[in-house]
Amino acid sequence: MTQKEFEKIWHDSSESVLCHTSGSTGMPKEISLPKDFMRKSARRTSEFFGISSGSRLHTCLDFKYIASMMMVVRADLAECQLTSESPSSKPLKDISFDEVIDLLSLVPAQMEWVLDSKEIWRGIRSILIGGSAIPPMMRRRIALSGYNAWESYGMTETASHIALRKVEEEDIPFSTLAGISVELSEDGCLVVNMPDGLQLKTNDIATVEGPNQFRILGRADNCVISGGIKIMPEELERRLGSFIAFDYCISSVPDKKWGEKLVLVVEIPENSMAPDIIKDAVGVRLRQYRKILDLGVKSPKDVVCISEIPRTSNGKIDRNNLKKLLHNKIG
């Protein structure tokens, strides 16, 4: 879907918009969102970032997803300019380095290209990053880059994000936007309380630091039980972030002793050194920091190098396909 196509839908006489979830944790779902609900979400974000009639918004994302749809709604309500481009792994190719953009929307894979550029886009005032978690090494690079970047937390059902956090080296909590609060369900999942009385239980295991701050440990369906201990791969990935220079993730394979055996999966660049050398080097690094990080049973029992970690269309790790790949590779 293009920007003009969604703008036509947004300005028609219907009271709702059909949206589709990304399908990152299952089959994509079709959701009908009331336009008034989307307007309220847009106003919260505009208030947070100070968007006004003189602002310019720019999105690098596909308009079939809620993230870019909401950029249209924000621009419409603020009566400001919205520009867009076709989604790619190399965004901003037609944007000059001093061109002013008040709010730029992209995903972590696109942010990596921005960071790899030889020059800084001096005119970008705020960056909104969503779609998937920001890898630990990228988080450090963003924090040191000087960009005013914000990580979002939300979903299609909430009409984009309900909370934001500044991208810093430290793992600071998310803070909810105006009028939104959070709590935990009995099974430790995050529950979002919207201003209009809507309550939404998520599938994200979290810790709550008051009604307006929280941290996400990982998705409940990603939980690995190894040696009788519940382990969230996403949490372990964050802890290992400062010690591994390659793209990596945590997965598991069935194991007679542990039930599930944790595996550290390392993505090796093309034309890199021999995978066995990388595997040995990462293994040594892991043993060095095992005690420092107090990993205990959470320590990966094996290191596997692959050419590409499977990901969904919006950049999230495709953990189900990764498990299948590992099962075929190491059993």
Coordinates of C-alpha atoms in Angstrom, one line a residue:
M1 CA 0.0 0.0 0.0
T2 CA 1.3 3.5 -0.8
Q3 CA 0.9 6.7 1.2
K4 CA -1.7 8.1 -1.2
E5 CA -3.7 4.8 -1.0
F6 CA -3.9 4.9 2.7
E7 CA -4.6 8.7 2.8
K8 CA -7.7 7.9 0.6
I9 CA -8.8 5.3 3.2
W10 CA -8.2 7.6 6.1
H11 CA -10.3 10.4 4.6
D12 CA -13.2 8.3 3.4
S13 CA -16.6 8.1 5.3
S14 CA -15.8 4.8 7.2
E15 CA -15.4 4.9 10.9
S16 CA -12.7 2.3 11.1
V17 CA -9.6 1.1 9.4
L18 CA -8.6 -2.6 8.6
C19 CA -5.1 -3.3 9.8
H20 CA -3.0 -6.4 9.7
T21 CA -0.5 -7.5 12.4
S22 CA 3.0 -8.4 11.3
G23 CA 2.6 -12.1 12.0
S24 CA 5.9 -12.2 13.8
T25 CA 4.5 -14.5 16.5
G26 CA 2.0 -16.4 14.5
M27 CA -0.4 -16.0 11.6
P28 CA -1.1 -12.3 10.7
K29 CA -4.5 -11.1 12.0
E30 CA -6.9 -8.6 10.5
I31 CA -7.9 -6.0 13.1
S32 CA -10.5 -3.2 12.7
L33 CA -9.4 -0.1 14.5
P34 CA -11.8 2.8 15.1
K35 CA -10.5 6.0 13.5
D36 CA -11.2 7.9 16.7
F37 CA -9.0 5.5 18.6
M38 CA -6.2 6.1 16.1
R39 CA -6.6 9.9 16.4
K40 CA -6.2 9.7 20.2
S41 CA -3.0 7.7 19.7
A42 CA -1.7 10.2 17.2
R43 CA -2.3 13.1 19.6
R44 CA -0.4 11.4 22.4
T45 CA 2.7 11.0 20.1
S46 CA 2.4 14.5 18.6
E47 CA 2.3 15.9 22.1
F48 CA 5.3 13.9 23.2
F49 CA 7.5 15.0 20.2
G50 CA 6.1 18.5 19.8
I51 CA 4.7 18.0 16.4
S52 CA 2.9 21.0 15.0
S53 CA 1.8 22.5 11.6
G54 CA 5.4 23.5 10.8
S55 CA 6.8 20.0 11.3
R56 CA 7.9 17.5 8.7
L57 CA 7.4 13.7 9.3
H58 CA 9.1 11.0 7.2
T59 CA 8.6 7.3 7.2
C60 CA 10.7 4.5 5.6
L61 CA 8.1 1.8 6.4
D62 CA 5.3 0.0 4.5
F63 CA 1.9 1.6 4.7
K64 CA 0.2 -1.8 5.1
Y65 CA 1.4 -1.8 8.7
I66 CA 0.2 0.4 11.6
A67 CA 3.5 2.3 12.1
S68 CA 3.3 4.1 8.7
M69 CA -0.5 4.4 8.9
M70 CA -0.1 6.4 12.1
M71 CA 2.4 8.7 10.5
V72 CA -0.4 9.7 8.1
V73 CA -2.8 10.3 11.0
R74 CA -0.3 12.4 13.0
A75 CA 0.4 14.5 9.9
D76 CA -3.3 14.9 9.2
L77 CA -4.2 16.1 12.7
A78 CA -1.2 18.4 13.0
E79 CA -1.8 19.6 9.4
C80 CA 1.9 19.2 8.7
Q81 CA 4.0 17.6 5.9
L82 CA 4.5 13.9 5.6
T83 CA 7.0 12.4 3.1
S84 CA 7.7 8.7 2.6
E85 CA 9.9 6.3 0.6
S86 CA 9.6 2.7 -0.5
P87 CA 10.9 0.4 2.3
S88 CA 14.4 -0.8 1.9
S89 CA 17.5 -1.7 3.9
K90 CA 19.2 1.5 2.7
P91 CA 16.8 4.3 3.6
L92 CA 17.1 8.1 3.1
K93 CA 18.9 7.7 -0.2
D94 CA 17.0 10.8 -1.6
I95 CA 17.4 12.9 1.7
S96 CA 20.3 15.3 2.0
F97 CA 22.3 15.4 5.2
D98 CA 21.1 18.8 6.2
E99 CA 17.4 18.4 5.2
V100 CA 15.1 18.9 8.2
I101 CA 13.0 16.0 9.4
D102 CA 11.3 16.5 12.8
L103 CA 10.3 12.8 13.2
L104 CA 11.7 9.9 11.3
S105 CA 10.2 6.4 11.5
L106 CA 12.2 3.3 10.8
V107 CA 13.1 -0.2 12.0
P108 CA 16.4 -1.3 13.6
A109 CA 17.8 -2.8 10.3
Q110 CA 17.3 0.6 8.6
M111 CA 18.8 2.4 11.6
E112 CA 22.0 0.3 11.1
W113 CA 22.3 1.7 7.6
V114 CA 21.9 5.2 9.1
L115 CA 24.7 4.5 11.6
D116 CA 27.0 3.1 8.9
S117 CA 26.7 6.2 6.8
K118 CA 29.9 8.3 6.6
E119 CA 28.0 11.5 7.5
I120 CA 25.4 12.4 10.1
W121 CA 21.9 13.5 9.0
R122 CA 22.2 16.7 10.8
G123 CA 18.6 17.8 10.1
I124 CA 17.0 14.8 11.8
R125 CA 15.6 16.0 15.1
S126 CA 14.0 12.8 16.4
I127 CA 14.0 9.2 15.3
L128 CA 11.3 6.7 16.2
I129 CA 12.5 3.1 16.1
G130 CA 10.0 0.2 16.2
G131 CA 9.1 -3.1 14.7
S132 CA 11.6 -5.2 16.7
A133 CA 13.9 -4.9 19.6
I134 CA 17.1 -2.9 19.2
P135 CA 20.2 -5.3 19.4
P136 CA 22.5 -4.4 22.3
M137 CA 25.5 -3.5 20.1
M138 CA 23.3 -1.2 18.0
R139 CA 21.9 0.4 21.1
R140 CA 25.4 1.4 22.2
R141 CA 26.1 2.8 18.7
I142 CA 22.9 4.8 18.7
A143 CA 23.7 6.2 22.2
L144 CA 27.1 7.4 21.0
S145 CA 26.0 8.7 17.7
G146 CA 24.3 11.9 18.9
Y147 CA 21.0 11.1 17.3
N148 CA 17.9 11.8 19.4
A149 CA 16.5 8.3 19.0
W150 CA 13.5 6.7 20.8
E151 CA 12.5 3.0 21.0
S152 CA 8.8 2.3 20.9
Y153 CA 6.7 -0.4 22.5
G154 CA 3.3 -1.2 21.2
M155 CA 1.3 -3.3 18.8
T156 CA -1.4 -3.0 16.1
E157 CA -4.1 -3.5 18.7
T158 CA -3.1 -0.3 20.5
A159 CA -2.8 1.8 17.2
S160 CA 1.1 1.8 17.4
H161 CA 3.1 2.5 20.5
I162 CA 1.9 3.1 24.0
A163 CA 5.3 3.7 25.6
L164 CA 8.7 5.1 24.6
R165 CA 12.2 5.1 26.0
K166 CA 15.3 7.1 24.9
V167 CA 17.9 4.9 23.3
E168 CA 20.8 5.0 25.8
E169 CA 23.6 2.6 26.6
E170 CA 21.9 1.5 29.8
D171 CA 18.7 -0.6 29.7
I172 CA 16.3 2.0 31.0
P173 CA 12.6 1.2 31.4
F174 CA 9.8 2.2 29.0
S175 CA 7.6 5.1 30.1
T176 CA 3.9 5.1 29.0
L177 CA 2.4 8.0 27.1
A178 CA -0.2 10.3 28.6
G179 CA -3.2 8.6 30.2
I180 CA -1.8 5.0 29.8
S181 CA -0.9 2.8 32.7
V182 CA 0.4 -0.8 33.0
E183 CA 0.2 -3.7 35.4
L184 CA 1.1 -7.4 35.5
S185 CA -1.2 -10.3 35.0
E186 CA -1.0 -13.4 37.4
D187 CA 1.3 -15.1 34.9
G188 CA 3.7 -12.2 34.7
C189 CA 2.5 -10.7 31.4
L190 CA 2.2 -7.0 30.8
V191 CA -1.4 -5.6 30.9
V192 CA -2.0 -2.2 29.2
N193 CA -4.7 0.1 30.5
M194 CA -5.8 2.6 27.9
P195 CA -7.4 5.9 28.7
D196 CA -10.8 4.9 27.3
G197 CA -11.1 1.9 29.6
L198 CA -9.8 -0.7 27.2
Q199 CA -7.6 -3.2 28.9
L200 CA -5.2 -5.4 26.8
K201 CA -3.2 -8.3 28.1
T202 CA -0.1 -8.8 26.1
N203 CA 2.1 -11.9 25.6
D204 CA 5.1 -10.2 26.9
I205 CA 6.8 -11.2 30.2
A206 CA 7.6 -7.9 32.0
T207 CA 8.7 -6.2 35.2
V208 CA 6.7 -3.2 36.3
E209 CA 8.3 -0.2 38.1
G210 CA 5.1 1.7 39.0
P211 CA 2.0 2.3 36.9
N212 CA 3.9 4.1 34.2
Q213 CA 7.2 2.3 33.8
F214 CA 8.1 -1.2 32.7
R215 CA 10.8 -3.4 31.2
I216 CA 10.1 -6.2 28.7
L217 CA 11.9 -9.5 29.5
G218 CA 10.7 -11.4 26.4
R219 CA 7.6 -13.0 24.9
A220 CA 6.0 -15.8 26.9
D221 CA 6.0 -18.1 23.9
N222 CA 9.8 -17.7 23.4
C223 CA 10.5 -19.0 27.0
V224 CA 13.0 -21.8 27.2
I225 CA 12.9 -24.3 30.0
S226 CA 16.5 -25.7 30.6
G227 CA 17.4 -27.7 33.6
G228 CA 13.9 -26.8 35.1
I229 CA 14.7 -23.1 34.9
K230 CA 12.6 -20.7 32.8
I231 CA 14.8 -18.6 30.6
M232 CA 13.9 -15.7 28.4
P233 CA 16.2 -15.6 25.3
E234 CA 15.6 -11.8 24.8
E235 CA 16.8 -11.1 28.4
L236 CA 19.9 -13.2 28.0
E237 CA 20.7 -11.6 24.6
R238 CA 20.7 -8.2 26.3
R239 CA 23.0 -9.4 29.0
L240 CA 25.5 -10.7 26.4
G241 CA 25.3 -7.6 24.3
S242 CA 28.6 -5.9 25.4
F243 CA 30.7 -9.0 24.9
I244 CA 30.0 -10.3 21.4
A245 CA 30.9 -8.3 18.3
F246 CA 28.8 -10.2 15.8
D247 CA 25.1 -10.3 15.3
Y248 CA 23.7 -13.1 17.4
C249 CA 20.7 -14.5 19.2
I250 CA 19.8 -17.2 21.7
S251 CA 17.8 -20.3 20.8
S252 CA 17.5 -23.9 21.9
V253 CA 17.4 -27.5 20.8
P254 CA 15.9 -30.5 22.5
D255 CA 18.3 -32.2 24.9
K256 CA 18.1 -35.4 27.0
K257 CA 19.9 -33.9 30.0
W258 CA 18.6 -30.4 30.1
G259 CA 15.2 -30.8 28.4
E260 CA 16.1 -27.9 26.2
K261 CA 19.7 -26.9 25.5
L262 CA 20.5 -23.2 25.1
V263 CA 22.4 -22.4 21.9
L264 CA 24.2 -19.1 21.1
V265 CA 23.7 -18.5 17.4
V266 CA 26.2 -16.2 15.7
E267 CA 25.6 -14.7 12.2
I268 CA 28.9 -14.7 10.3
P269 CA 29.4 -12.1 7.5
E270 CA 30.0 -13.3 4.0
N271 CA 33.7 -13.8 3.1
S272 CA 34.6 -13.8 6.8
M273 CA 37.1 -16.0 8.5
A274 CA 36.4 -19.7 8.9
P275 CA 33.2 -20.4 11.0
D276 CA 35.2 -22.8 13.2
I277 CA 37.6 -20.0 14.2
I278 CA 34.7 -17.6 15.0
K279 CA 32.9 -20.3 17.0
D280 CA 36.1 -21.0 19.0
A281 CA 36.7 -17.3 19.6
V282 CA 33.1 -16.7 20.7
G283 CA 33.2 -19.7 23.0
V284 CA 36.3 -18.4 24.7
R285 CA 34.7 -15.0 25.1
L286 CA 31.6 -16.7 26.6
R287 CA 33.7 -18.7 29.1
Q288 CA 35.5 -15.5 30.2
Y289 CA 32.4 -13.7 31.1
R290 CA 30.2 -16.5 32.4
K291 CA 31.1 -15.8 36.0
I292 CA 31.1 -12.0 35.6
L293 CA 27.5 -12.2 34.2
D294 CA 26.5 -14.8 36.7
L295 CA 24.9 -16.9 34.0
G296 CA 24.8 -20.3 35.8
V297 CA 22.3 -22.6 34.1
K298 CA 21.5 -19.7 31.7
S299 CA 24.8 -20.1 30.0
P300 CA 24.6 -21.4 26.4
K301 CA 25.8 -24.9 26.1
D302 CA 26.8 -24.6 22.4
V303 CA 27.8 -22.0 19.8
V304 CA 26.5 -22.3 16.2
C305 CA 27.6 -20.1 13.3
I306 CA 25.2 -19.6 10.4
S307 CA 25.3 -17.3 7.4
E308 CA 22.0 -15.6 8.2
I309 CA 19.7 -15.5 11.2
P310 CA 16.1 -15.9 9.9
R311 CA 14.0 -12.8 10.3
T312 CA 10.5 -11.7 9.6
S313 CA 9.6 -9.0 7.1
N314 CA 9.8 -6.3 9.8
G315 CA 13.2 -7.4 11.1
K316 CA 12.3 -9.5 14.1
I317 CA 14.1 -12.8 14.7
D318 CA 12.0 -15.7 13.3
R319 CA 12.5 -17.9 16.3
N320 CA 10.3 -20.7 15.1
N321 CA 12.2 -21.1 11.8
L322 CA 15.5 -20.7 13.7
K323 CA 14.7 -23.6 15.9
K324 CA 13.9 -25.8 12.9
L325 CA 17.2 -24.8 11.3
L326 CA 19.1 -25.7 14.4
H327 CA 17.4 -29.0 14.8
N328 CA 18.4 -29.9 11.3
K329 CA 21.9 -28.6 11.9
I330 CA 22.8 -30.1 15.3
G331 CA 19.8 -32.2 16.2

